[in-house]
mmCIF file of C-alpha atoms in Angstrom:
data_model
loop_
_atom_site.group_PDB
_atom_site.id
_atom_site.type_symbol
_atom_site.label_atom_id
_atom_site.label_comp_id
_atom_site.label_asym_id
_atom_site.label_seq_id
_atom_site.Cartn_x
_atom_site.Cartn_y
_atom_site.Cartn_z
ATOM 1 C CA GLN A 1 15.237 11.262 6.839
ATOM 2 C CA LYS A 2 11.784 9.619 5.459
ATOM 3 C CA GLU A 3 10.084 10.442 2.605
ATOM 4 C CA VAL A 4 7.271 10.087 4.446
ATOM 5 C CA GLU A 5 6.166 10.566 8.677
ATOM 6 C CA GLN A 6 3.138 9.874 10.332
ATOM 7 C CA ASP A 7 2.006 9.336 13.670
ATOM 8 C CA PRO A 8 1.614 5.865 14.518
ATOM 9 C CA GLY A 9 -0.741 6.425 17.347
ATOM 10 C CA PRO A 10 -2.544 5.192 19.020
ATOM 11 C CA LEU A 11 -5.419 7.798 18.188
ATOM 12 C CA SER A 12 -8.303 6.519 20.945
ATOM 13 C CA VAL A 13 -11.440 8.341 20.546
ATOM 14 C CA PRO A 14 -15.238 8.042 21.708
ATOM 15 C CA GLU A 15 -18.013 7.117 18.948
ATOM 16 C CA GLY A 16 -19.097 10.730 17.196
ATOM 17 C CA ALA A 17 -15.801 12.792 17.335
ATOM 18 C CA ILE A 18 -14.096 14.671 14.302
ATOM 19 C CA VAL A 19 -11.427 12.718 13.344
ATOM 20 C CA SER A 20 -7.799 14.082 11.904
ATOM 21 C CA LEU A 21 -5.182 12.287 10.613
ATOM 22 C CA ASN A 22 -2.257 13.553 9.596
ATOM 23 C CA CYS A 23 1.141 13.061 7.278
ATOM 24 C CA THR A 24 4.481 15.326 6.148
ATOM 25 C CA TYR A 25 6.584 14.801 3.366
ATOM 26 C CA SER A 26 9.896 15.705 2.261
ATOM 27 C CA ASN A 27 9.567 15.058 -2.035
ATOM 28 C CA SER A 28 8.349 18.067 -3.778
ATOM 29 C CA ALA A 29 7.756 15.934 -6.970
ATOM 30 C CA PHE A 30 5.372 13.968 -4.926
ATOM 31 C CA GLN A 31 1.602 15.379 -6.937
ATOM 32 C CA TYR A 32 -0.456 11.868 -5.743
ATOM 33 C CA PHE A 33 -1.715 11.572 -2.368
ATOM 34 C CA MET A 34 -3.998 8.759 -0.926
ATOM 35 C CA TRP A 35 -5.854 7.523 1.702
ATOM 36 C CA TYR A 36 -6.027 3.728 2.648
ATOM 37 C CA ARG A 37 -8.272 2.225 5.929
ATOM 38 C CA GLN A 38 -6.261 -0.954 6.738
ATOM 39 C CA TYR A 39 -8.042 -3.690 8.853
ATOM 40 C CA SER A 40 -5.864 -6.020 11.211
ATOM 41 C CA ARG A 41 -4.320 -8.713 9.757
ATOM 42 C CA LYS A 42 -6.660 -7.278 6.003
ATOM 43 C CA GLY A 43 -5.301 -5.280 2.890
ATOM 44 C CA PRO A 44 -5.658 -2.105 2.529
ATOM 45 C CA GLU A 45 -8.266 -0.406 1.094
ATOM 46 C CA LEU A 46 -8.390 2.465 -0.898
ATOM 47 C CA LEU A 47 -10.390 5.635 0.777
ATOM 48 C CA MET A 48 -10.032 8.656 -0.782
ATOM 49 C CA TYR A 49 -6.784 9.682 -3.805
ATOM 50 C CA THR A 50 -6.358 13.890 -4.522
ATOM 51 C CA TYR A 51 -3.969 15.342 -6.897
ATOM 52 C CA SER A 52 -2.589 18.514 -5.854
ATOM 53 C CA SER A 53 -3.559 20.600 -3.529
ATOM 54 C CA GLY A 54 -6.779 20.634 -2.371
ATOM 55 C CA ASN A 55 -9.509 19.081 -0.344
ATOM 56 C CA LYS A 56 -11.789 16.003 -1.758
ATOM 57 C CA GLU A 57 -14.969 14.849 0.480
ATOM 58 C CA ASP A 58 -16.789 12.139 0.064
ATOM 59 C CA GLY A 59 -19.412 11.222 2.627
ATOM 60 C CA ARG A 60 -17.238 11.383 5.950
ATOM 61 C CA PHE A 61 -14.487 11.557 4.926
ATOM 62 C CA THR A 62 -12.497 14.535 3.426
ATOM 63 C CA ALA A 63 -8.850 14.755 2.195
ATOM 64 C CA GLN A 64 -6.757 17.531 2.078
ATOM 65 C CA VAL A 65 -3.297 18.514 0.322
ATOM 66 C CA ASP A 66 -1.572 21.470 1.097
ATOM 67 C CA LYS A 67 1.773 21.036 -1.269
ATOM 68 C CA SER A 68 3.280 24.167 0.544
ATOM 69 C CA SER A 69 3.484 22.907 3.666
ATOM 70 C CA LYS A 70 4.291 19.541 2.238
ATOM 71 C CA TYR A 71 1.234 18.618 4.534
ATOM 72 C CA ILE A 72 -1.902 16.306 4.213
ATOM 73 C CA SER A 73 -4.431 15.153 6.160
ATOM 74 C CA LEU A 74 -7.837 12.559 6.300
ATOM 75 C CA PHE A 75 -11.110 13.925 8.852
ATOM 76 C CA ILE A 76 -13.365 11.606 9.836
ATOM 77 C CA ARG A 77 -17.082 13.427 10.903
ATOM 78 C CA ASP A 78 -18.734 11.346 12.422
ATOM 79 C CA SER A 79 -16.750 8.081 13.417
ATOM 80 C CA GLN A 80 -18.039 4.762 14.330
ATOM 81 C CA PRO A 81 -16.287 1.997 16.093
ATOM 82 C CA SER A 82 -16.493 0.413 12.454
ATOM 83 C CA ASP A 83 -13.773 2.860 11.753
ATOM 84 C CA SER A 84 -11.550 1.862 14.283
ATOM 85 C CA ALA A 85 -8.797 0.825 11.817
ATOM 86 C CA THR A 86 -5.130 1.551 10.388
ATOM 87 C CA TYR A 87 -4.950 4.492 8.641
ATOM 88 C CA LEU A 88 -2.195 4.742 5.806
ATOM 89 C CA CYS A 89 -0.749 7.542 3.969
ATOM 90 C CA ALA A 90 0.431 7.001 0.918
ATOM 91 C CA MET A 91 2.309 9.471 -2.481
ATOM 92 C CA SER A 92 3.682 9.247 -5.693
ATOM 93 C CA ALA A 93 5.746 11.485 -8.076
ATOM 94 C CA ARG A 94 4.153 12.690 -11.100
ATOM 95 C CA GLY A 95 5.352 10.849 -14.361
ATOM 96 C CA GLY A 96 7.624 8.719 -14.745
ATOM 97 C CA ALA A 97 7.097 4.929 -16.031
ATOM 98 C CA THR A 98 5.743 3.497 -12.677
ATOM 99 C CA ASN A 99 3.494 4.680 -10.215
ATOM 100 C CA LYS A 100 5.551 3.808 -7.296
ATOM 101 C CA LEU A 101 3.308 4.404 -3.732
ATOM 102 C CA ILE A 102 5.689 5.565 -0.710
ATOM 103 C CA PHE A 103 3.872 4.857 2.539
ATOM 104 C CA GLY A 104 4.056 6.258 6.035
ATOM 105 C CA THR A 105 3.845 3.862 9.117
ATOM 106 C CA GLY A 106 -0.078 4.330 9.790
ATOM 107 C CA THR A 107 -1.778 5.102 12.577
ATOM 108 C CA LEU A 108 -3.945 2.996 15.141
ATOM 109 C CA LEU A 109 -7.224 5.131 15.120
ATOM 110 C CA ALA A 110 -9.299 2.994 17.805
ATOM 111 C CA VAL A 111 -13.181 4.735 17.771
ATOM 112 C CA GLN A 112 -14.651 3.422 21.329
ATOM 113 C CA PRO A 113 -18.606 2.908 21.590
ATOM 114 C CA ASP B 1 -15.998 -7.415 -10.014
ATOM 115 C CA ALA B 2 -13.776 -10.246 -8.464
ATOM 116 C CA GLY B 3 -10.737 -7.658 -6.844
ATOM 117 C CA VAL B 4 -7.287 -8.576 -6.657
ATOM 118 C CA THR B 5 -6.227 -12.267 -4.512
ATOM 119 C CA GLN B 6 -3.822 -13.419 -3.675
ATOM 120 C CA SER B 7 -2.725 -16.909 -2.775
ATOM 121 C CA PRO B 8 -1.770 -18.555 -0.036
ATOM 122 C CA THR B 9 -2.847 -16.419 2.604
ATOM 123 C CA HIS B 10 -0.025 -17.783 5.221
ATOM 124 C CA LEU B 11 2.880 -20.245 4.812
ATOM 125 C CA ILE B 12 5.635 -20.872 7.094
ATOM 126 C CA LYS B 13 8.843 -21.551 5.161
ATOM 127 C CA THR B 14 12.586 -22.486 7.365
ATOM 128 C CA ARG B 15 15.238 -20.125 6.892
ATOM 129 C CA GLY B 16 18.031 -20.710 3.054
ATOM 130 C CA GLN B 17 14.216 -22.291 1.057
ATOM 131 C CA GLN B 18 12.832 -20.665 -1.526
ATOM 132 C CA VAL B 19 9.108 -19.551 -1.842
ATOM 133 C CA THR B 20 6.573 -17.925 -4.718
ATOM 134 C CA LEU B 21 3.901 -16.273 -3.522
ATOM 135 C CA ARG B 22 1.130 -15.531 -6.576
ATOM 136 C CA CYS B 23 -1.404 -12.590 -6.938
ATOM 137 C CA SER B 24 -4.594 -11.904 -9.734
ATOM 138 C CA PRO B 25 -5.172 -8.846 -10.880
ATOM 139 C CA LYS B 26 -8.497 -7.226 -10.139
ATOM 140 C CA SER B 27 -10.602 -7.431 -13.489
ATOM 141 C CA GLY B 28 -9.154 -5.303 -15.889
ATOM 142 C CA HIS B 29 -6.079 -4.407 -14.645
ATOM 143 C CA ASP B 30 -3.096 -5.091 -16.437
ATOM 144 C CA THR B 31 -0.292 -4.041 -13.822
ATOM 145 C CA VAL B 32 0.740 -5.782 -10.691
ATOM 146 C CA SER B 33 3.084 -3.990 -7.796
ATOM 147 C CA TRP B 34 4.383 -6.257 -4.878
ATOM 148 C CA TYR B 35 4.705 -4.758 -1.519
ATOM 149 C CA GLN B 36 6.238 -5.955 1.537
ATOM 150 C CA GLN B 37 5.017 -4.843 4.797
ATOM 151 C CA ALA B 38 6.811 -5.196 8.130
ATOM 152 C CA LEU B 39 4.939 -5.871 11.163
ATOM 153 C CA GLY B 40 3.588 -1.686 12.686
ATOM 154 C CA GLN B 41 5.416 -0.058 9.235
ATOM 155 C CA GLY B 42 3.620 0.774 6.026
ATOM 156 C CA PRO B 43 4.338 -1.045 2.448
ATOM 157 C CA GLN B 44 7.310 -1.430 1.271
ATOM 158 C CA PHE B 45 7.226 -1.473 -2.870
ATOM 159 C CA ILE B 46 9.294 -4.855 -3.741
ATOM 160 C CA PHE B 47 8.120 -4.302 -8.085
ATOM 161 C CA GLN B 48 5.885 -3.669 -10.824
ATOM 162 C CA TYR B 49 5.281 -5.426 -13.610
ATOM 163 C CA TYR B 50 3.850 -4.328 -16.762
ATOM 164 C CA GLU B 51 3.385 -6.425 -20.373
ATOM 165 C CA GLU B 52 5.327 -8.898 -18.551
ATOM 166 C CA GLU B 53 8.221 -7.228 -17.902
ATOM 167 C CA GLU B 54 10.095 -5.612 -14.508
ATOM 168 C CA ARG B 55 9.229 -2.104 -14.683
ATOM 169 C CA GLN B 56 10.568 -0.242 -11.367
ATOM 170 C CA ARG B 57 12.331 -1.949 -8.885
ATOM 171 C CA GLY B 58 12.084 -0.718 -4.985
ATOM 172 C CA ASN B 59 15.555 -1.009 -2.353
ATOM 173 C CA PHE B 60 15.141 -4.594 -2.221
ATOM 174 C CA PRO B 61 17.869 -7.717 -3.581
ATOM 175 C CA ASP B 62 18.036 -10.253 -6.049
ATOM 176 C CA ARG B 63 17.146 -12.418 -3.906
ATOM 177 C CA PHE B 64 13.757 -11.071 -5.052
ATOM 178 C CA SER B 65 11.938 -12.195 -8.272
ATOM 179 C CA GLY B 66 9.241 -12.235 -10.075
ATOM 180 C CA HIS B 67 6.976 -12.449 -12.978
ATOM 181 C CA GLN B 68 4.188 -11.703 -15.542
ATOM 182 C CA PHE B 69 2.289 -13.900 -16.872
ATOM 183 C CA PRO B 70 -0.213 -13.352 -20.189
ATOM 184 C CA ASN B 71 -2.797 -12.971 -17.746
ATOM 185 C CA TYR B 72 -1.797 -10.419 -16.253
ATOM 186 C CA SER B 73 -0.625 -12.868 -12.811
ATOM 187 C CA SER B 74 1.982 -12.264 -11.283
ATOM 188 C CA GLU B 75 4.514 -14.134 -9.187
ATOM 189 C CA LEU B 76 6.597 -13.242 -6.226
ATOM 190 C CA ASN B 77 9.729 -15.622 -6.413
ATOM 191 C CA VAL B 78 12.136 -15.039 -2.530
ATOM 192 C CA ASN B 79 15.169 -17.022 -2.450
ATOM 193 C CA ALA B 80 17.219 -18.135 0.607
ATOM 194 C CA LEU B 81 15.171 -16.897 2.677
ATOM 195 C CA LEU B 82 16.106 -14.503 5.835
ATOM 196 C CA LEU B 83 14.083 -14.292 9.215
ATOM 197 C CA GLY B 84 14.360 -10.165 8.225
ATOM 198 C CA ASP B 85 11.760 -11.271 5.194
ATOM 199 C CA SER B 86 9.017 -12.369 7.673
ATOM 200 C CA ALA B 87 5.886 -9.714 6.134
ATOM 201 C CA LEU B 88 2.543 -9.362 4.547
ATOM 202 C CA TYR B 89 2.931 -9.077 1.071
ATOM 203 C CA LEU B 90 0.827 -7.071 -0.480
ATOM 204 C CA CYS B 91 -0.048 -7.451 -4.199
ATOM 205 C CA ALA B 92 -2.276 -4.226 -5.593
ATOM 206 C CA SER B 93 -3.071 -3.702 -9.128
ATOM 207 C CA SER B 94 -3.848 -0.984 -11.654
ATOM 208 C CA LEU B 95 -5.070 0.066 -15.203
ATOM 209 C CA SER B 96 -1.836 0.801 -16.654
ATOM 210 C CA ALA B 97 1.806 1.316 -15.168
ATOM 211 C CA GLY B 98 1.086 5.235 -15.136
ATOM 212 C CA ALA B 99 -2.523 4.379 -12.971
ATOM 213 C CA TYR B 100 -2.158 5.771 -9.702
ATOM 214 C CA GLU B 101 -5.331 4.084 -7.948
ATOM 215 C CA GLN B 102 -3.577 1.202 -6.989
ATOM 216 C CA TYR B 103 -6.624 -1.571 -5.284
ATOM 217 C CA PHE B 104 -4.532 -3.998 -3.209
ATOM 218 C CA GLY B 105 -5.089 -8.097 -2.339
ATOM 219 C CA PRO B 106 -5.028 -9.414 0.896
ATOM 220 C CA GLY B 107 -1.568 -10.162 1.311
ATOM 221 C CA THR B 108 0.760 -13.606 2.194
ATOM 222 C CA ARG B 109 1.249 -13.580 5.737
ATOM 223 C CA LEU B 110 5.375 -15.119 5.654
ATOM 224 C CA THR B 111 7.099 -16.696 8.163
ATOM 225 C CA VAL B 112 10.671 -17.507 8.706
ATOM 226 C CA THR B 113 11.907 -19.751 11.243
#
């Protein structure tokens, strides 16, 4: 079983829709949760960063963490064609000498104009 | 403010050859991590360098080695290349070994034939 599970999609939505992207994880030591956006043939771009449980909002993006269910989500409101990309969740355990990130496989999102 | 840079952008090598990839971290960052991203997968942690030392290593063989220079730039070396080493190699930098926000470069696409 992978430490982080993510539905690879693809997910296709019309412009203006609310998008929900999700990941589940098995390692209860994970405390830091991140969402990255990756356009085709580019490096991942950090979108959102959350520590422990709760919600965080940044413009059209909202990240949610439910540690009791080991479940994290990213919501995109008023989706735009420019949001079309692969969305990767990533996690890291607290403590230790390094901040190794464990990634999901990524969900491919297509927003249709 | 220059972000993370990597070189070369892409390269093609033959099985058994050796390759060196280079990375310059984001200004002000002193920690560099390397990840391998196979097609359709999330990035996998190779190792992290801080203060010119390898701090943690992922599940990769000794054919993968690295180095960090006094100016914080880093190299990833892969010996005895296999077809399975074909992937996007990503460099990420952070403010310190314990910082959880990592910023990725555009990657080097390696093809092994």
